[in-house]
Structures are given as C-alpha cells and as structure tokens.
C-alpha cells in the first residue's frame, strides 16, 4: 500500500494566533477532510487523522515557520497539496510549502523570535542591560513534577535590540525541542520580576526553528 509522509509548513497570524493548539489540531483535521486529500487515518475502533506537529506554538504567538506531518495514500504534487489545503483552512492559517521531511523533530534545538515591546525606549534599554548582565536568571518553570526554579540564562540569547518609534524590537533565540523548551513569555516575565520593567504591549512572532548547527528545520 502506498503511504508517503509529507511535511507541510504553514503560518498562523492575525486573529488565528488565539486558536489554541488543540483547536488548531481540530481545525486542521476538518480542513484535510474538506480538501479531499487522500490522507491516512489510524486504524482501530476510532480512526483519526495521523497528524503530528514538530513544535507546538504558544497561544497568542504569531508563527511563520510552523510544520505538521501527515501521511498520504496517493501521489499528490506539493503544489496541489498547498492549493487544496489553503482552500479549506480558516482565516489566518495558510499553508506555505510541502515536501518530504528532511530532519526529525528531535533535532530541533532553538527557535528564533521577534519580540516587540511597546515602551519608553530608555526604560526598556536600561532594564535589558541589567537583565543581560546577570550571571544567572533564576525563574519558576513548570515541569512534569510541578513548579521548580531553573536558571534560564543558558536557554536564552538576545541577538539584537532595535529602537523603534514606539519601543524596542528584540530578536531572541530560545532553547526549543523535546527535552528543553523555553517559552519567550517566561523570559519576559523574568525580566519584569527582576527589573520591574513591563511593556505597555507585547507581540511575539516565531520566525525560525533551528537545529544545533543553526540550520532551518526542514
């Protein structure tokens, strides 16, 4: 029987950033059903669409490089997969490319984010300078065994800080993957707790998912 795994990259933006991961899975399942694509369903009493996401996106975060794997039972061109799926996806979610998986999800080690902080520029810069100068950044992080204090400094890199008319634009690199994963909102919470700085408004956009060699996840 013909079965081929296909990795589909998609973006999630606009009002769709408020769709939770579980609801996104339901939306994708319905979209594949409407598209008529020959996708594989699990066997058993309650068959469901086989679909896996490499790195689920936090609620409220824009994603430009999200991916999911499905299995096809017939040969379909990458262009047709994108066209048929986009015709069935909800507003704000758009398939961008499709192809055979190159890397395993366990190879994911980093994720890059744009973080826009609407604030008084001088106050934001002073807080960031204090934050970056710390030797450790102890933070309460939820684990499978409950809350525990971890040092997030090794998990976080501030790649750049750009001044804008209404605040600062940061480029952050956070550890990501199965074993260690840092949500950028946790780092921003630590910034507030340690320095007292809090932006008037914050937007977060994930624009790259990388392996250890800093190659884009494919």
C-alpha positions as a printed Julia matrix, in Angstrom:
218×3 Matrix{Float64}:
   0.0    0.0    0.0
   1.29   3.44  -0.94
   1.97   5.63   2.14
   4.11   8.74   1.99
   4.85  11.13   4.85
   4.61  14.78   3.86
   5.75  17.76   5.91
   3.65  20.89   5.42
   4.88  24.27   6.58
   2.3   26.89   7.42
   1.87  30.29   9.02
  -0.51  31.31  11.81
  -1.22  35.01  12.17
  -3.88  37.66  12.78
  -6.82  36.51  14.88
  -5.7   32.9   14.37
  -2.91  33.37  16.95
  -5.64  32.96  19.58
  -6.51  29.45  18.34
  -5.15  27.0   20.92
  -3.03  24.05  19.86
  -5.88  21.58  20.49
  -8.29  23.7   18.46
  -5.68  24.03  15.72
  -5.47  20.24  15.52
  -9.26  20.09  15.15
  -9.21  22.85  12.51
  -6.52  21.02  10.54
  -8.43  17.75  10.75
 -11.55  19.44   9.36
  -9.51  21.23   6.67
  -7.97  17.97   5.44
 -11.42  16.4    5.35
 -12.81  19.3    3.28
  -9.77  19.33   0.98
 -10.38  15.77  -0.18
  -6.67  14.99   0.05
  -6.02  11.21   0.39
  -4.67  11.34   3.96
  -4.08   8.3    6.15
  -6.2    7.65   9.23
  -5.16   5.47  12.14
  -6.66   2.01  12.33
  -8.92   0.66  15.09
 -12.36   1.4   16.54
 -11.91   5.17  16.44
  -9.82   6.07  13.4
  -8.44   9.6   13.39
  -6.2   11.61  11.12
  -2.49  10.91  11.62
  -1.01  14.36  12.16
   1.98  15.47  14.21
   3.31  18.97  14.89
   7.07  19.42  15.31
   6.94  22.25  17.84
   3.54  23.46  19.1
   3.15  27.23  19.18
   2.14  29.09  22.33
  -1.25  30.8   22.38
  -1.02  34.45  21.27
   2.21  34.0   19.3
   2.44  34.51  15.54
   4.12  31.62  13.73
   5.77  31.93  10.33
   7.55  28.55  10.16
   5.14  26.02  11.72
   5.09  22.46  10.46
   2.98  19.33  10.62
   3.43  15.83   9.2
   0.67  13.79   7.6
   0.64  10.62   5.51
  -0.77  10.42   2.01
  -2.21   7.29   0.41
  -1.77   8.55  -3.16
   0.82  10.58  -5.01
  -0.15  14.27  -4.98
   2.1   17.11  -6.09
   3.34  19.53  -3.47
   1.62  22.39  -5.3
  -1.74  20.61  -5.28
  -1.42  19.82  -1.55
  -0.89  23.51  -0.79
  -3.68  24.68  -3.11
  -6.33  22.25  -1.84
  -5.42  22.74   1.8
  -5.43  26.55   1.59
  -8.92  26.45   0.08
 -10.13  24.73   3.28
  -8.09  26.42   6.03
  -9.57  29.08   8.34
  -8.63  32.76   8.08
  -5.14  33.45   9.39
  -3.77  29.95   8.79
  -2.01  29.42   5.46
  -0.03  26.51   4.07
   3.24  27.72   2.58
   5.15  24.68   1.31
   5.12  20.89   1.32
   7.68  18.16   0.78
   9.33  15.11   2.23
  10.68  15.55   5.8
  14.42  16.11   5.94
  15.02  16.34   9.7
  13.5   14.56  12.68
  11.64  16.77  15.2
  14.09  15.63  17.9
  16.82  17.57  16.03
  15.14  20.89  16.93
  17.3   22.81  19.42
  16.49  26.52  19.03
  13.69  28.84  17.98
  14.07  32.5   16.98
  11.51  35.16  17.84
  10.81  38.81  17.13
   9.51  40.46  20.3
   8.06  43.94  20.02
   7.92  45.82  23.33
   5.84  49.0   23.24
   7.54  51.13  25.89
   9.68  54.16  26.69
  12.89  53.26  24.86
  15.31  54.44  27.57
  13.48  52.47  30.29
  13.4   49.34  28.18
  17.09  49.57  27.33
  18.13  50.08  30.98
  16.09  47.05  32.06
  17.55  44.86  29.33
  21.11  45.9   30.18
  20.52  44.87  33.81
  18.9   41.64  32.69
  21.68  40.65  30.28
  24.4   41.44  32.85
  23.04  38.86  35.32
  25.16  35.75  35.76
  22.04  33.68  36.4
  18.35  34.2   35.73
  16.51  32.01  38.27
  12.89  31.53  37.2
   9.94  29.44  38.29
   9.23  26.98  35.47
   6.53  24.35  35.31
   7.76  20.77  34.89
   6.11  17.35  34.93
   6.75  17.24  38.7
   5.36  20.71  39.35
   6.94  24.14  39.63
  10.69  24.36  40.12
  13.35  27.05  39.97
  15.62  26.88  36.93
  18.33  29.14  35.54
  17.07  30.19  32.11
  20.2   32.18  31.2
  21.76  29.28  29.19
  18.45  28.85  27.34
  18.18  32.44  26.17
  20.15  34.69  23.81
  19.27  38.27  22.92
  20.59  38.52  19.36
  19.73  42.16  18.75
  17.85  45.16  20.14
  16.48  47.71  17.68
  14.94  51.02  18.67
  11.59  51.86  17.06
   9.31  54.89  17.27
   7.09  53.23  19.9
   9.51  50.96  21.71
  12.02  48.18  21.14
  12.22  45.24  18.77
  14.19  42.31  20.18
  15.45  39.28  18.34
  15.5   36.39  20.81
  16.83  32.86  20.48
  15.3   30.37  22.93
  16.07  26.72  23.53
  13.4   24.56  21.95
  12.65  20.93  21.46
  11.52  17.84  23.27
  13.84  17.93  26.29
  14.32  21.66  26.96
  11.94  24.32  25.81
  11.83  27.98  26.82
   8.69  29.97  26.11
   9.74  33.58  25.42
   6.88  34.83  27.62
   8.63  33.15  30.56
  11.76  35.17  29.81
   9.7   38.37  29.63
   8.05  37.51  32.95
  11.52  37.09  34.46
  12.55  40.46  33.01
   9.58  42.07  34.76
  10.14  40.26  38.05
  13.85  41.08  38.24
  13.91  44.65  36.88
  10.35  45.86  37.44
  10.09  46.79  33.75
   6.87  45.94  31.93
   5.97  46.98  28.39
   2.61  48.58  27.6
   2.01  45.99  24.88
   3.95  42.98  23.64
   3.77  40.99  20.43
   5.76  37.82  19.73
   6.47  36.23  16.37
   8.35  32.96  15.83
  10.21  33.21  12.54
  12.75  30.36  12.61
  13.11  26.85  14.05
  16.68  25.58  14.05
  18.81  22.53  14.74
  22.02  22.52  16.79
  24.01  23.74  13.77
  21.51  26.64  13.42
  20.12  25.25  10.17
  16.44  25.83   9.45
  14.25  22.86  10.35
  13.17  21.14   7.12
